[in-house]
Structure formats: structure tokens, C-alpha cells
Amino acid sequence: MQLLKFELYKIFNQKMVYITFLFLLLFSTGFTFDSSTQAERDLYKEWEGPLPEAKVELAEKENARLNEIIDKRVEEGKEGQILTDTEILRSGIYEQIAFIKGSERQLKETYKTLDQENKYNSELGKSMIQKVDLSYFSYNKGPSEMIDYASFYSVLLTGCMLLIGLSATYTQEYSSGVDHYILSSRKGKETLLTSKIIASLIYAAVVVLVWEIFNLVWNGIKYGFEGWSTPIQHMFKYYFSPYSFTMLEFHLVQLCLHLFAAFAFAMLIILVSSLCKNSLLSFFINAVIFAVPFFVVETMNFPSWLEDMFSFSFIYIMKVEFLFDHFKTINVWGAPLLYPIVGLLWVIIISTVILLVTNKVIKNKEVTV
């Protein structure tokens, strides 16, 4: 426990950790404060609830009427904003309802395709789609923004904070000469390694917890907390998703997968740090491992199967999005394994391998002059 406290002290005593975290949090705000209004929420209240065909048809008629108003005002040569603020908000509601119905139709088409193909994963896909219910409509700007934050800014926050806070985990021992003491006995090596790993996991959990609190407070103040019970298909990114998650359920899953990936990356940083004598080199190697898959997937034109391999990397599993945006499985001896399960299993396997390799490296480590 004393070693653990000391390792935690060394991590959290770094001023750069706080400076960087504060800057990244400010950066994640976009240095702006756009927010919804009570008038917007009240308009959504008028349409909140189930979406029977009668309500959908009414939305289509109202949207067509607004388009006629636009055409008429353009013909009259009206300058400036064509629609009033209220009309713009209503137009957004009608488009959102049309978007939801489009997602519903798309899932039905996917169901028909799976039924006709009759592949190894067809039955699983059909059973998942049958559970999706998109019939309820409500205002969900707050949850949507919180999920988006946890898919984008959180990756930057977690990645940078782990790199800055943990890259010198072992290198600082070498540079200070303390390695002469910690590498002098097997028990000392193993005990110190355990304390460093536990401290790094606690640090990773604190980082995720703090940005999540900021995420909830910041976006909650701007857009409110209504709409957590709406399906994730109400978001553009998950238009084709066959998962029957509400936004609340998905966000909890999202956080768990992000945290597991953060734990695995934290342990990798410790491994690299144990192999490096220089903190800057340790930081650079870990940063390359973290960032390269993103540039490969986003900037290079590789076959989809190769891109998927790079997608099962720390940065993309932390991002979570690609695991749930479509119906994707891996064929395991004729049985379908969903991408989220594959991602979780991969994180567990890679974490175990990293832990065993790090333990082996530290046990065989010798004191150098």
C-alpha cells in the first residue's frame, strides 16, 4: 500500500498532467456556448410520444407547407433569413421524424436482405432487428451530444492524459538511479510492478471519470438531460445500427468499453516505459502505437478487412462507434461473433499478454551502470 500511494503521488504530482487536462477540456468546448432554448424544447414536447402513421403524415404535410412558404418568399424576393426561428425549429422536428422513419425502413430492408441471403449470421441479425423499436419520439439533444463527446473528445483526452501521465513510469527510475534498488530483488521487482500497474489503472479511471463528469455537466447545462430513453438510431451515426439500445444503455456500454481499452493502453505504456531508458522515447513510441491506426484507416485506401484489423486498436475501441454502427460479425467456426464482443475479448487478451510480457521483462531486468 505504501508503494501504491507513492506511485499515485508520482503520477498525480506532475503539473503537466493538470495543465494539459485543463487545456484539453477547454478545447473540447470549442470555446463557444451554443445551447438549446426553452422554446425549442416546448416545440418538441408538442410532438413527443409514439409515432403512428397519422403523426408521420402530419409531419410530412407540415414540412411540405414550410417548403411552399420558402418558395413563395424566395419568389417575392425576400432577403435575409427566409424562415422565422420557430419555423426553423419546426422544420428540424419534421426532418428528425422523417429521419427516424427512414432508419426504420432501412432496418426492414436489412432484415429482408438477411432473410434472403441466409448466411451464418442471418438469424442473429434478424433477431436483433426485431427487438429495435423506433416508434417513440422526443427531444434528445443532450444525450446525443454526450454520446458524441464520448466518441470524439474523450479519445483525445484519455489518450493524451495516459501518454503524459504514464510514459515516464519506469524511465524516471532509470534516470534517477533508483533502479539500482528496485531491481535488486525479485520480490522488489514484482511488488513495484504491481503497484505501478494498479496506480496506472486508478489514474486511467480517474481521467475517464473526470471528463465524463465534465461531459454530463457541460452538455447537460447546454441541452438538458431529456431523451435518454430514445433509441440510438435517432442519431445519424447509428442510422443503420441493429442494436436495441436506448441512449442511456448505449452510453453506459460506451463508457465501459472505453475504460477497458484505456486500461489496456495504460498497461502497454508501462511495458514500453520498462524497455526505454528515455522518457521522451517512451512517449514517442506509445504515441505512435496509439495514433498510427487512425491515420491508416482515415487516410489510406486499404481493403475493408485490413481496415477492420486496424480498427481493433486502442484508439478505435476507445472511440467505440465502429463496433455498433452496423451489423458486423466475425465467423468463428460457423458461429457469428458480434464486433462489440470481439472488441471486448481482444482488449482482455491483449491486456493479459501485455501483463505477462511486462512481468517477464521486469523479472529479467538487470541493474545497469
mmCIF file of C-alpha atoms in Angstrom:
data_model
loop_
_atom_site.group_PDB
_atom_site.id
_atom_site.type_symbol
_atom_site.label_atom_id
_atom_site.label_comp_id
_atom_site.label_asym_id
_atom_site.label_seq_id
_atom_site.Cartn_x
_atom_site.Cartn_y
_atom_site.Cartn_z
ATOM 1 C CA MET A 1 0.000 0.000 0.000
ATOM 2 C CA GLN A 2 2.868 2.380 0.709
ATOM 3 C CA LEU A 3 4.341 1.691 -2.714
ATOM 4 C CA LEU A 4 0.929 2.196 -4.318
ATOM 5 C CA LYS A 5 0.469 5.514 -2.541
ATOM 6 C CA PHE A 6 3.930 6.580 -3.652
ATOM 7 C CA GLU A 7 3.236 5.624 -7.284
ATOM 8 C CA LEU A 8 -0.045 7.511 -7.220
ATOM 9 C CA TYR A 9 1.721 10.501 -5.724
ATOM 10 C CA LYS A 10 4.316 10.459 -8.530
ATOM 11 C CA ILE A 11 1.608 10.358 -11.193
ATOM 12 C CA PHE A 12 -0.693 12.988 -9.727
ATOM 13 C CA ASN A 13 2.174 15.247 -8.666
ATOM 14 C CA GLN A 14 3.022 16.063 -12.291
ATOM 15 C CA LYS A 15 1.984 19.646 -13.015
ATOM 16 C CA MET A 16 1.874 18.933 -16.740
ATOM 17 C CA VAL A 17 -0.981 16.475 -16.121
ATOM 18 C CA TYR A 18 -3.246 19.213 -14.776
ATOM 19 C CA ILE A 19 -2.188 21.856 -17.313
ATOM 20 C CA THR A 20 -2.775 19.514 -20.241
ATOM 21 C CA PHE A 21 -6.077 18.212 -18.892
ATOM 22 C CA LEU A 22 -7.411 21.723 -18.319
ATOM 23 C CA PHE A 23 -6.378 22.821 -21.796
ATOM 24 C CA LEU A 24 -7.967 19.749 -23.426
ATOM 25 C CA LEU A 25 -11.210 20.270 -21.513
ATOM 26 C CA LEU A 26 -11.309 23.874 -22.702
ATOM 27 C CA PHE A 27 -10.503 22.735 -26.236
ATOM 28 C CA SER A 28 -13.376 20.243 -26.113
ATOM 29 C CA THR A 29 -15.834 23.102 -25.538
ATOM 30 C CA GLY A 30 -14.901 24.651 -28.878
ATOM 31 C CA PHE A 31 -14.526 27.873 -26.851
ATOM 32 C CA THR A 32 -18.234 28.507 -27.552
ATOM 33 C CA PHE A 33 -21.503 28.089 -25.677
ATOM 34 C CA ASP A 34 -24.276 27.138 -28.077
ATOM 35 C CA SER A 35 -27.355 25.933 -26.250
ATOM 36 C CA SER A 36 -30.960 24.975 -26.805
ATOM 37 C CA THR A 37 -33.801 27.226 -25.736
ATOM 38 C CA GLN A 38 -36.926 26.518 -23.748
ATOM 39 C CA ALA A 39 -38.933 27.386 -26.854
ATOM 40 C CA GLU A 40 -37.177 24.603 -28.756
ATOM 41 C CA ARG A 41 -37.889 22.064 -26.019
ATOM 42 C CA ASP A 42 -41.525 23.159 -25.840
ATOM 43 C CA LEU A 43 -41.921 22.616 -29.592
ATOM 44 C CA TYR A 44 -40.527 19.104 -29.257
ATOM 45 C CA LYS A 45 -42.975 18.460 -26.403
ATOM 46 C CA GLU A 46 -45.814 19.000 -28.859
ATOM 47 C CA TRP A 47 -44.575 16.028 -30.911
ATOM 48 C CA GLU A 48 -43.247 13.860 -28.095
ATOM 49 C CA GLY A 49 -44.603 10.319 -27.855
ATOM 50 C CA PRO A 50 -45.337 7.390 -30.179
ATOM 51 C CA LEU A 51 -45.081 7.922 -33.939
ATOM 52 C CA PRO A 52 -48.190 6.418 -35.574
ATOM 53 C CA GLU A 53 -48.655 6.848 -39.307
ATOM 54 C CA ALA A 54 -51.111 9.711 -38.743
ATOM 55 C CA LYS A 55 -48.472 11.748 -36.899
ATOM 56 C CA VAL A 56 -45.835 10.962 -39.549
ATOM 57 C CA GLU A 57 -48.199 12.057 -42.319
ATOM 58 C CA LEU A 58 -48.962 15.271 -40.425
ATOM 59 C CA ALA A 59 -45.231 15.993 -40.149
ATOM 60 C CA GLU A 60 -44.841 15.423 -43.900
ATOM 61 C CA LYS A 61 -47.716 17.815 -44.651
ATOM 62 C CA GLU A 62 -46.348 20.484 -42.310
ATOM 63 C CA ASN A 63 -42.899 20.127 -43.857
ATOM 64 C CA ALA A 64 -44.363 20.442 -47.363
ATOM 65 C CA ARG A 65 -46.219 23.577 -46.235
ATOM 66 C CA LEU A 66 -42.963 25.082 -44.945
ATOM 67 C CA ASN A 67 -41.276 24.337 -48.272
ATOM 68 C CA GLU A 68 -44.094 26.161 -50.039
ATOM 69 C CA ILE A 69 -43.589 29.138 -47.744
ATOM 70 C CA ILE A 70 -39.877 29.151 -48.588
ATOM 71 C CA ASP A 71 -40.587 29.044 -52.335
ATOM 72 C CA LYS A 72 -43.130 31.832 -52.026
ATOM 73 C CA ARG A 73 -40.825 34.093 -50.028
ATOM 74 C CA VAL A 74 -37.969 33.463 -52.454
ATOM 75 C CA GLU A 75 -40.253 34.414 -55.379
ATOM 76 C CA GLU A 76 -41.209 37.586 -53.538
ATOM 77 C CA GLY A 77 -37.514 38.411 -53.297
ATOM 78 C CA LYS A 78 -37.355 38.374 -49.535
ATOM 79 C CA GLU A 79 -33.821 38.991 -48.301
ATOM 80 C CA GLY A 80 -32.125 37.654 -45.192
ATOM 81 C CA GLN A 81 -33.493 34.755 -43.189
ATOM 82 C CA ILE A 82 -36.318 33.092 -45.133
ATOM 83 C CA LEU A 83 -37.907 31.314 -42.150
ATOM 84 C CA THR A 84 -38.519 32.552 -38.629
ATOM 85 C CA ASP A 85 -36.689 30.916 -35.734
ATOM 86 C CA THR A 86 -39.811 28.962 -34.784
ATOM 87 C CA GLU A 87 -40.307 27.759 -38.365
ATOM 88 C CA ILE A 88 -36.676 26.620 -38.491
ATOM 89 C CA LEU A 89 -37.160 24.634 -35.293
ATOM 90 C CA ARG A 90 -40.344 23.053 -36.631
ATOM 91 C CA SER A 91 -38.556 22.158 -39.861
ATOM 92 C CA GLY A 92 -35.885 20.404 -37.797
ATOM 93 C CA ILE A 93 -38.545 18.380 -35.980
ATOM 94 C CA TYR A 94 -40.175 17.271 -39.237
ATOM 95 C CA GLU A 95 -36.789 16.270 -40.654
ATOM 96 C CA GLN A 96 -35.978 14.328 -37.493
ATOM 97 C CA ILE A 97 -39.255 12.407 -37.728
ATOM 98 C CA ALA A 98 -38.545 11.632 -41.388
ATOM 99 C CA PHE A 99 -35.029 10.523 -40.406
ATOM 100 C CA ILE A 100 -36.411 8.111 -37.793
ATOM 101 C CA LYS A 101 -38.874 6.595 -40.253
ATOM 102 C CA GLY A 102 -36.047 6.273 -42.772
ATOM 103 C CA SER A 103 -33.979 4.328 -40.246
ATOM 104 C CA GLU A 104 -36.975 2.117 -39.583
ATOM 105 C CA ARG A 105 -37.364 1.368 -43.298
ATOM 106 C CA GLN A 106 -33.644 0.741 -43.638
ATOM 107 C CA LEU A 107 -33.698 -1.844 -40.853
ATOM 108 C CA LYS A 108 -36.626 -3.590 -42.520
ATOM 109 C CA GLU A 109 -34.659 -3.734 -45.779
ATOM 110 C CA THR A 110 -31.677 -5.134 -43.919
ATOM 111 C CA TYR A 111 -33.947 -7.755 -42.376
ATOM 112 C CA LYS A 112 -35.201 -8.791 -45.831
ATOM 113 C CA THR A 113 -31.643 -8.977 -47.155
ATOM 114 C CA LEU A 114 -30.511 -11.169 -44.270
ATOM 115 C CA ASP A 115 -33.546 -13.398 -44.753
ATOM 116 C CA GLN A 116 -32.751 -13.881 -48.449
ATOM 117 C CA GLU A 117 -29.007 -14.402 -48.001
ATOM 118 C CA ASN A 118 -29.362 -16.961 -45.200
ATOM 119 C CA LYS A 119 -25.719 -16.647 -44.133
ATOM 120 C CA TYR A 120 -24.073 -17.831 -40.915
ATOM 121 C CA ASN A 121 -25.078 -14.598 -39.152
ATOM 122 C CA SER A 122 -28.521 -14.060 -40.710
ATOM 123 C CA GLU A 123 -30.587 -15.404 -37.826
ATOM 124 C CA LEU A 124 -28.672 -13.343 -35.286
ATOM 125 C CA GLY A 125 -29.110 -10.187 -37.362
ATOM 126 C CA LYS A 126 -32.836 -10.752 -37.833
ATOM 127 C CA SER A 127 -33.411 -11.406 -34.135
ATOM 128 C CA MET A 128 -31.558 -8.188 -33.238
ATOM 129 C CA ILE A 129 -33.509 -6.074 -35.720
ATOM 130 C CA GLN A 130 -36.815 -7.443 -34.432
ATOM 131 C CA LYS A 131 -36.013 -6.034 -30.987
ATOM 132 C CA VAL A 132 -35.406 -2.477 -32.246
ATOM 133 C CA ASP A 133 -38.317 -0.137 -31.516
ATOM 134 C CA LEU A 134 -38.133 3.320 -33.102
ATOM 135 C CA SER A 135 -41.744 4.302 -32.504
ATOM 136 C CA TYR A 136 -41.085 6.841 -29.737
ATOM 137 C CA PHE A 137 -40.021 10.429 -30.447
ATOM 138 C CA SER A 138 -38.722 13.030 -28.018
ATOM 139 C CA TYR A 139 -36.156 15.790 -27.628
ATOM 140 C CA ASN A 140 -32.727 14.155 -27.127
ATOM 141 C CA LYS A 141 -30.131 16.803 -27.939
ATOM 142 C CA GLY A 142 -28.432 16.459 -24.537
ATOM 143 C CA PRO A 143 -27.833 12.675 -24.610
ATOM 144 C CA SER A 144 -26.821 12.863 -28.287
ATOM 145 C CA GLU A 145 -24.155 15.461 -27.548
ATOM 146 C CA MET A 146 -22.904 13.495 -24.540
ATOM 147 C CA ILE A 147 -22.555 10.331 -26.622
ATOM 148 C CA ASP A 148 -20.771 12.279 -29.368
ATOM 149 C CA TYR A 149 -18.417 13.782 -26.792
ATOM 150 C CA ALA A 150 -17.566 10.298 -25.511
ATOM 151 C CA SER A 151 -16.889 9.181 -29.099
ATOM 152 C CA PHE A 152 -14.543 12.009 -30.050
ATOM 153 C CA TYR A 153 -13.119 14.344 -27.423
ATOM 154 C CA SER A 154 -12.858 11.557 -24.851
ATOM 155 C CA VAL A 155 -10.411 9.645 -27.071
ATOM 156 C CA LEU A 156 -8.144 12.687 -27.279
ATOM 157 C CA LEU A 157 -8.451 13.332 -23.542
ATOM 158 C CA THR A 158 -7.807 9.772 -22.412
ATOM 159 C CA GLY A 159 -5.023 9.109 -24.914
ATOM 160 C CA CYS A 160 -3.101 12.311 -24.181
ATOM 161 C CA MET A 161 -3.504 12.051 -20.425
ATOM 162 C CA LEU A 162 -2.288 8.449 -20.322
ATOM 163 C CA LEU A 163 0.702 9.312 -22.506
ATOM 164 C CA ILE A 164 1.678 12.312 -20.383
ATOM 165 C CA GLY A 165 0.977 10.735 -17.008
ATOM 166 C CA LEU A 166 2.418 7.252 -17.522
ATOM 167 C CA SER A 167 5.165 7.360 -20.174
ATOM 168 C CA ALA A 168 7.828 8.013 -17.513
ATOM 169 C CA THR A 169 6.585 5.259 -15.185
ATOM 170 C CA TYR A 170 9.861 3.317 -15.341
ATOM 171 C CA THR A 171 12.134 5.688 -17.232
ATOM 172 C CA GLN A 172 12.209 8.121 -14.310
ATOM 173 C CA GLU A 173 13.516 5.283 -12.105
ATOM 174 C CA TYR A 174 16.364 4.706 -14.542
ATOM 175 C CA SER A 175 17.194 8.396 -14.886
ATOM 176 C CA SER A 176 17.192 8.933 -11.115
ATOM 177 C CA GLY A 177 19.246 5.825 -10.349
ATOM 178 C CA VAL A 178 16.522 4.262 -8.217
ATOM 179 C CA ASP A 179 16.614 1.198 -10.483
ATOM 180 C CA HIS A 180 19.699 0.063 -8.522
ATOM 181 C CA TYR A 181 17.391 -0.568 -5.588
ATOM 182 C CA ILE A 182 14.154 -1.712 -7.221
ATOM 183 C CA LEU A 183 15.869 -4.230 -9.479
ATOM 184 C CA SER A 184 17.979 -5.756 -6.736
ATOM 185 C CA SER A 185 15.499 -8.466 -5.736
ATOM 186 C CA ARG A 186 12.690 -10.448 -7.365
ATOM 187 C CA LYS A 187 10.217 -9.505 -4.662
ATOM 188 C CA GLY A 188 11.050 -5.842 -5.065
ATOM 189 C CA LYS A 189 10.562 -6.051 -8.825
ATOM 190 C CA GLU A 190 7.203 -7.819 -8.621
ATOM 191 C CA THR A 191 5.840 -5.663 -5.821
ATOM 192 C CA LEU A 192 6.808 -2.446 -7.576
ATOM 193 C CA LEU A 193 5.362 -3.632 -10.889
ATOM 194 C CA THR A 194 2.062 -4.493 -9.181
ATOM 195 C CA SER A 195 1.891 -1.092 -7.535
ATOM 196 C CA LYS A 196 2.692 0.685 -10.804
ATOM 197 C CA ILE A 197 0.001 -1.229 -12.685
ATOM 198 C CA ILE A 198 -2.665 -0.616 -10.037
ATOM 199 C CA ALA A 199 -1.696 3.065 -9.859
ATOM 200 C CA SER A 200 -1.917 3.387 -13.651
ATOM 201 C CA LEU A 201 -5.369 1.774 -13.697
ATOM 202 C CA ILE A 202 -6.579 4.101 -10.946
ATOM 203 C CA TYR A 203 -5.173 7.065 -12.875
ATOM 204 C CA ALA A 204 -6.928 5.931 -16.085
ATOM 205 C CA ALA A 205 -10.221 5.511 -14.213
ATOM 206 C CA VAL A 206 -9.898 8.990 -12.662
ATOM 207 C CA VAL A 207 -9.219 10.548 -16.065
ATOM 208 C CA VAL A 208 -12.315 8.895 -17.566
ATOM 209 C CA LEU A 209 -14.442 9.787 -14.536
ATOM 210 C CA VAL A 210 -13.434 13.459 -14.601
ATOM 211 C CA TRP A 211 -14.052 14.023 -18.304
ATOM 212 C CA GLU A 212 -17.361 12.152 -18.052
ATOM 213 C CA ILE A 213 -18.488 14.413 -15.199
ATOM 214 C CA PHE A 214 -17.455 17.421 -17.287
ATOM 215 C CA ASN A 215 -19.279 15.949 -20.290
ATOM 216 C CA LEU A 216 -22.520 15.457 -18.344
ATOM 217 C CA VAL A 217 -22.404 18.869 -16.676
ATOM 218 C CA TRP A 218 -21.328 20.840 -19.759
ATOM 219 C CA ASN A 219 -23.760 19.303 -22.244
ATOM 220 C CA GLY A 220 -26.482 18.958 -19.613
ATOM 221 C CA ILE A 221 -26.377 22.687 -18.916
ATOM 222 C CA LYS A 222 -26.487 23.460 -22.638
ATOM 223 C CA TYR A 223 -29.054 20.951 -23.853
ATOM 224 C CA GLY A 224 -30.698 19.363 -20.819
ATOM 225 C CA PHE A 225 -30.993 15.724 -19.783
ATOM 226 C CA GLU A 226 -34.229 14.805 -21.557
ATOM 227 C CA GLY A 227 -34.315 11.966 -24.060
ATOM 228 C CA TRP A 228 -32.138 9.253 -22.527
ATOM 229 C CA SER A 229 -34.866 6.695 -23.267
ATOM 230 C CA THR A 230 -34.816 7.281 -27.039
ATOM 231 C CA PRO A 231 -33.141 4.673 -29.310
ATOM 232 C CA ILE A 232 -29.608 5.248 -30.584
ATOM 233 C CA GLN A 233 -30.931 5.086 -34.172
ATOM 234 C CA HIS A 234 -32.187 8.650 -33.615
ATOM 235 C CA MET A 235 -28.520 9.646 -34.053
ATOM 236 C CA PHE A 236 -27.061 9.924 -37.550
ATOM 237 C CA LYS A 237 -24.041 7.745 -36.707
ATOM 238 C CA TYR A 238 -26.248 4.820 -35.719
ATOM 239 C CA TYR A 239 -28.820 5.103 -38.508
ATOM 240 C CA PHE A 240 -28.034 1.511 -39.638
ATOM 241 C CA SER A 241 -27.374 0.071 -36.175
ATOM 242 C CA PRO A 242 -29.300 -3.143 -35.323
ATOM 243 C CA TYR A 243 -28.742 -2.755 -31.584
ATOM 244 C CA SER A 244 -31.831 -2.135 -29.472
ATOM 245 C CA PHE A 245 -30.125 0.244 -27.044
ATOM 246 C CA THR A 246 -31.601 3.383 -25.591
ATOM 247 C CA MET A 247 -29.161 6.280 -25.455
ATOM 248 C CA LEU A 248 -28.651 5.690 -21.733
ATOM 249 C CA GLU A 249 -27.890 1.985 -22.192
ATOM 250 C CA PHE A 250 -25.539 2.694 -25.068
ATOM 251 C CA HIS A 251 -23.684 5.416 -23.185
ATOM 252 C CA LEU A 252 -23.035 3.066 -20.259
ATOM 253 C CA VAL A 253 -21.734 0.378 -22.641
ATOM 254 C CA GLN A 254 -19.690 3.043 -24.412
ATOM 255 C CA LEU A 255 -18.036 4.126 -21.165
ATOM 256 C CA CYS A 256 -17.245 0.550 -20.121
ATOM 257 C CA LEU A 257 -15.577 -0.333 -23.434
ATOM 258 C CA HIS A 258 -13.677 2.958 -23.423
ATOM 259 C CA LEU A 259 -12.435 2.280 -19.899
ATOM 260 C CA PHE A 260 -11.323 -1.284 -20.696
ATOM 261 C CA ALA A 261 -9.388 -0.033 -23.722
ATOM 262 C CA ALA A 262 -7.845 2.717 -21.573
ATOM 263 C CA PHE A 263 -6.707 0.100 -19.040
ATOM 264 C CA ALA A 264 -5.079 -1.958 -21.797
ATOM 265 C CA PHE A 265 -3.313 1.096 -23.239
ATOM 266 C CA ALA A 266 -2.119 2.124 -19.779
ATOM 267 C CA MET A 267 -0.501 -1.291 -19.306
ATOM 268 C CA LEU A 268 1.120 -1.046 -22.737
ATOM 269 C CA ILE A 269 2.618 2.309 -21.773
ATOM 270 C CA ILE A 270 4.121 0.697 -18.672
ATOM 271 C CA LEU A 271 5.615 -2.092 -20.799
ATOM 272 C CA VAL A 272 7.198 0.358 -23.238
ATOM 273 C CA SER A 273 8.420 2.508 -20.354
ATOM 274 C CA SER A 274 10.111 -0.518 -18.778
ATOM 275 C CA LEU A 275 12.008 -1.106 -22.024
ATOM 276 C CA CYS A 276 13.113 2.510 -22.560
ATOM 277 C CA LYS A 277 15.787 4.493 -20.793
ATOM 278 C CA ASN A 278 14.466 7.810 -22.022
ATOM 279 C CA SER A 279 11.058 9.286 -21.171
ATOM 280 C CA LEU A 280 10.758 11.128 -24.482
ATOM 281 C CA LEU A 281 11.410 7.932 -26.419
ATOM 282 C CA SER A 282 8.811 6.095 -24.345
ATOM 283 C CA PHE A 283 6.280 8.868 -25.018
ATOM 284 C CA PHE A 284 7.005 8.863 -28.752
ATOM 285 C CA ILE A 285 6.720 5.079 -29.166
ATOM 286 C CA ASN A 286 3.440 4.930 -27.247
ATOM 287 C CA ALA A 287 2.047 7.904 -29.175
ATOM 288 C CA VAL A 288 2.879 6.211 -32.484
ATOM 289 C CA ILE A 289 1.209 2.962 -31.382
ATOM 290 C CA PHE A 290 -1.871 4.918 -30.354
ATOM 291 C CA ALA A 291 -2.188 7.254 -33.356
ATOM 292 C CA VAL A 292 -0.953 5.281 -36.380
ATOM 293 C CA PRO A 293 -4.117 3.121 -36.765
ATOM 294 C CA PHE A 294 -6.182 6.319 -37.063
ATOM 295 C CA PHE A 295 -4.080 7.662 -39.936
ATOM 296 C CA VAL A 296 -4.044 4.263 -41.651
ATOM 297 C CA VAL A 297 -7.838 3.909 -41.538
ATOM 298 C CA GLU A 298 -8.717 7.548 -42.244
ATOM 299 C CA THR A 299 -6.135 8.482 -44.897
ATOM 300 C CA MET A 300 -5.174 5.289 -46.734
ATOM 301 C CA ASN A 301 -7.257 3.212 -49.128
ATOM 302 C CA PHE A 302 -6.896 -0.348 -47.867
ATOM 303 C CA PRO A 303 -9.306 -3.292 -48.303
ATOM 304 C CA SER A 304 -12.123 -3.252 -45.751
ATOM 305 C CA TRP A 305 -10.854 -6.371 -43.966
ATOM 306 C CA LEU A 306 -7.449 -4.734 -43.420
ATOM 307 C CA GLU A 307 -9.049 -1.519 -42.191
ATOM 308 C CA ASP A 308 -11.138 -3.567 -39.762
ATOM 309 C CA MET A 309 -7.942 -5.102 -38.377
ATOM 310 C CA PHE A 310 -6.507 -1.656 -37.706
ATOM 311 C CA SER A 311 -9.862 -0.630 -36.249
ATOM 312 C CA PHE A 312 -9.395 -3.122 -33.417
ATOM 313 C CA SER A 313 -6.757 -0.833 -31.930
ATOM 314 C CA PHE A 314 -6.730 1.168 -28.718
ATOM 315 C CA ILE A 315 -7.869 4.419 -30.302
ATOM 316 C CA TYR A 316 -10.869 2.919 -32.129
ATOM 317 C CA ILE A 317 -12.026 0.696 -29.296
ATOM 318 C CA MET A 318 -11.928 3.768 -27.051
ATOM 319 C CA LYS A 319 -13.972 5.535 -29.728
ATOM 320 C CA VAL A 320 -16.459 2.585 -29.657
ATOM 321 C CA GLU A 321 -18.525 3.921 -32.557
ATOM 322 C CA PHE A 322 -17.434 1.433 -35.269
ATOM 323 C CA LEU A 323 -18.426 -1.508 -33.091
ATOM 324 C CA PHE A 324 -22.115 -0.539 -33.122
ATOM 325 C CA ASP A 325 -22.825 1.499 -36.265
ATOM 326 C CA HIS A 326 -23.705 -1.509 -38.463
ATOM 327 C CA PHE A 327 -24.437 -5.197 -38.131
ATOM 328 C CA LYS A 328 -20.919 -6.634 -38.163
ATOM 329 C CA THR A 329 -19.765 -10.064 -37.031
ATOM 330 C CA ILE A 330 -16.797 -12.403 -37.266
ATOM 331 C CA ASN A 331 -17.257 -16.018 -38.321
ATOM 332 C CA VAL A 332 -15.932 -18.293 -35.572
ATOM 333 C CA TRP A 333 -16.296 -21.883 -36.786
ATOM 334 C CA GLY A 334 -19.667 -21.109 -38.284
ATOM 335 C CA ALA A 335 -20.943 -19.098 -35.309
ATOM 336 C CA PRO A 336 -21.367 -15.292 -35.523
ATOM 337 C CA LEU A 337 -19.488 -13.182 -33.004
ATOM 338 C CA LEU A 338 -20.600 -9.556 -32.805
ATOM 339 C CA TYR A 339 -17.972 -6.829 -33.138
ATOM 340 C CA PRO A 340 -18.537 -5.421 -29.620
ATOM 341 C CA ILE A 341 -17.858 -8.867 -28.146
ATOM 342 C CA VAL A 342 -14.813 -9.267 -30.389
ATOM 343 C CA GLY A 343 -13.551 -5.865 -29.242
ATOM 344 C CA LEU A 344 -14.017 -6.732 -25.573
ATOM 345 C CA LEU A 345 -12.344 -10.131 -25.953
ATOM 346 C CA TRP A 346 -9.464 -8.556 -27.853
ATOM 347 C CA VAL A 347 -8.925 -5.979 -25.089
ATOM 348 C CA ILE A 348 -8.888 -8.745 -22.457
ATOM 349 C CA ILE A 349 -6.465 -10.877 -24.486
ATOM 350 C CA ILE A 350 -4.070 -8.044 -25.309
ATOM 351 C CA SER A 351 -4.144 -6.863 -21.686
ATOM 352 C CA THR A 352 -3.257 -10.352 -20.467
ATOM 353 C CA VAL A 353 -0.419 -10.667 -22.985
ATOM 354 C CA ILE A 354 0.954 -7.227 -22.090
ATOM 355 C CA LEU A 355 0.809 -8.060 -18.391
ATOM 356 C CA LEU A 356 2.659 -11.364 -18.858
ATOM 357 C CA VAL A 357 5.304 -9.799 -21.103
ATOM 358 C CA THR A 358 5.845 -6.870 -18.719
ATOM 359 C CA ASN A 359 6.199 -9.246 -15.791
ATOM 360 C CA LYS A 360 8.743 -11.286 -17.758
ATOM 361 C CA VAL A 361 10.688 -8.181 -18.775
ATOM 362 C CA ILE A 362 10.870 -6.828 -15.218
ATOM 363 C CA LYS A 363 11.885 -10.191 -13.754
ATOM 364 C CA ASN A 364 14.765 -10.443 -16.227
ATOM 365 C CA LYS A 365 15.757 -6.818 -15.866
ATOM 366 C CA GLU A 366 19.276 -6.246 -14.588
ATOM 367 C CA VAL A 367 20.776 -3.165 -12.979
ATOM 368 C CA THR A 368 22.887 -1.206 -15.452
ATOM 369 C CA VAL A 369 25.524 1.346 -14.738
#
